[in-house]
Amino acid sequence: QIQRALRSLSVPLERLHIMKGHMVEDMCRGLCRQTHAQAKVRMLPTYICSTPNGTEQGNFLVVELCQSQIRTVLVTLYGDGNMSPNMVYKIYDLPEGITQGKGEALFDFIAQCVSQFLAETIRSDPSKSVERLPLGFVFPFTCRQTQLDKAELLSWSKGFSCNDVIGKDVVELLQSAINKQELCHVDVVAVMNDTVGTMMTCSTEGRPCEVAMVADKGSNCCFMAEAYLVETADETSGRMCVNTEWGCFGDDGTLNDIITPYDECVDVESSNPGEKRFEKMVGSLYLGEIVRHALIGLTAEKAIFTGTDIGVLRQKGVFTMQHILDIVNNEEGTTEVKRILDVLGLQSSERDCSRVQQICRAVVGRAATFHATGLAAILSYMCQTRDMETLMVNVGMDGELYKGYPRFQEILLSVSRLLSPECMATLLPSRDGSGRGAAMVTAVALRLAALRREVNEVLAPLRLSRADLEKVQALMREEMDRGLGKETNAIASVRMLPTYVSHTPDGTERGDFLALDLGGTNFRVLVVHVTEEGITMASEIYVIPVAIMQGTGEALFDHIIDCIIDFQMKQNLVTDMLPLGFTFSFPCKQLGLDKALLLTWTKGFSASGCVGQDVVQLLREAARRKQHLGMQVVALVNDTVGTMMACGYDDPKCEIGLIVGTGTNACYMEEMKNVGTVEGDQGRMCINMEWGAFGDNGCLDHIFTHFDQVVDQSTINPGKQRFEKLISGMYLGEIVRQILMVMTEKQLLFQGKLSSKLQTKNIFQTKFLSTIEVKGLALRQIQAILNELEIEASFEDSVLLREVCQTVSLRAAQLCAAGLAAVVEKMRENRGLDQLSVTVGVDGTLYKLHPCFSTNLQNTLKDLAPNCNVSFMLSEDGSGKGAALVAAVASREANAME
């Protein structure tokens, strides 16, 4: 019988692995918004998002509601790593009956204790008198917390049952009671439970503590989780301490196979049968009762106390936790067991004493093992969600079981290591209980609030209000109208260039078309086959040697024709006269669909005899020189128009093109009657806005920040392309770098230490923004990016860096949306529609690769242009396929005319 009893209290390793897995599953349920209500491990957010960094200083008041006492503490921190805080305590006993009376009476009593404590403390040390005294409130009951200083009580426990408190904000109740005492300088800043207080107590400079466990009358654990996983809170950046409230684990039956008959008896006799099953197997409040029922059962089976009256064991609570600790901690024989049993009035033999000792060790050992299993679940979860191969973490420890049972620590470490070999925990004993930790929570909250004010001050100019965006939209509309006007075009910052593209694809285009894409040292030749089944393409890339780029215009265009001939021969297209669309990505003045004067070379080109000439004519003349008759240049387009056309083939509603990549631009179909720079009033024409220059006339100066001005001045074209410099990928990384340098100088980042690499122009690439803003990216991956820049970043630095990136990219998306809102609203008004339905063909790495840009753009556009239903379509090869489709549409229209 005794062996059977001991076996029932011993759980094999395989079963502990299963138990760990169930706990991880329930933790995930508790964090998920959809399943939170069904989870037994509650996973309550605490809104504590940082641990101390050692710089905290000042006076902090703590009030701790204990089992039968109120504990008040005044903590003074000196910014010395929190190694030697000055602490003044006072403990007040709770009056009899107050824990079952009115809630108001309980909180009034707490406030009276605070008032009395402060009066005595300031009388003995006037230096403690301060204008404002922040208070941290340790409230060790299950609450639903919605802010650091807002927590609704969900349920009482530990013998408390005050009325009119459940469902109410305990901070509000305490602050109201404090105000009655006329303590107007005392503000309740934070509320937490004792587990969280333990974690913060154990955190000091250079040794952050990210997990805490309290093994006491009740049992609980908390840890720093990735904030984006805590779906029940709105915080998505950084980490947040989560209070697991794991005492209810197993209430759904997952522990039924390891619950013993003794546990069942304890549960039935408790005040909450069927609830807190895990806590009733591990909490010191219940271990004495488990032993008592085990002894009753073994006596009934005549395994112990044969012929002895055990009436005393029928009394609930007669066998205490202290009895167990005295028995298990005495390794030498059974003398102590005999003494305790004699005191209880139980006559015992040597064998009885030995067996009672075995049962006590099994019960307390099981409690330690289950604590280790819970800890292993948390450590493995942290390791997995931080995307780490191994986790090294400090665990703050407190509670009667931890302090009173020397082998607890040994069992906790050895079992958790067996269950989570990838994790290494270091146990840190809590000093000064949770009072010091509550002061730390309060101090950190104030430090972060001060930091937040300064960060907001730096970032405020980049945060645009709806009114700001509406003004940008209105200014863009004004500049568009100026650019379209014959008399005002010359002074407009938005050039509104006619492209002579008058139609978008309608799906009836058929045939083979050539495209030539020239925009750098490499150029592409493509053939696009348009059939009823769709579009197929073949292409080849050709190199332009530097000598030709910088030689004569004739040599350059002869080389291009040679490459086209080579391509057509390879594709067996030499005998065909194919229409060709020419994407020419250099500044031009377009005079017709197939006529454009080169204004200037860029990108390292300087071929002579080309500037001021019609580039289409130069290409035709080269074809004549080479006697090549296999092509007919019908259209010259830029990549924005090509993007619109490429998407227009798949979606006839696509009448806008947008590029948001290294640069930015837009085009759209405008009514001919509004295009004052071209003769004719009938139909529509695609307008190449060249909106990157919006604001070059100073109209956007009000949203240009100090950071934008510094970036602008360092470019090769200061004062030009101002709108593009707020939006496009070429500049966003540099804007972020300028902000980081200012924040570092203000001691808000990187401990005020500027690395030489961070001071290097363009070292912070825009691709870093895309990586850093990925939802759920582990903060250590952000730190890896910073390590590349030779920056040592703390966890808080990484969170702040992400916020800076988000601010800059959000502004870019919002400004892009404001420009687009002006376009779609103009189109809607042009057509006299209440509601416009239109598609935007879009291309560019920033739009395609940044994780939030497209969503932010679309949401802002919806807000600014509510009467326009705008869809977005990603372009495939606007400069190639799009150019061929311009040629295809031109051919279709020419055939129709004939």
CSV table of C-alpha atoms in Angstrom, one decimal, residues 547-548 551-560 562 625:
chain,number,residue,atom,x,y,z
A,547,ALA,CA,33.1,53.7,-74.4
A,548,ILE,CA,29.8,53.7,-76.2
A,551,GLY,CA,31.1,58.2,-77.2
A,552,THR,CA,29.0,59.5,-80.1
A,553,GLY,CA,25.2,59.3,-80.4
A,554,GLU,CA,25.5,57.5,-83.7
A,555,ALA,CA,27.7,54.8,-82.1
A,556,LEU,CA,25.2,54.4,-79.2
A,557,PHE,CA,22.1,54.0,-81.3
A,558,ASP,CA,24.0,51.8,-83.9
A,559,HIS,CA,24.9,49.5,-81.0
A,560,ILE,CA,21.3,49.4,-79.8
A,562,ASP,CA,22.8,45.8,-83.6
A,625,ARG,CA,22.0,53.0,-91.5
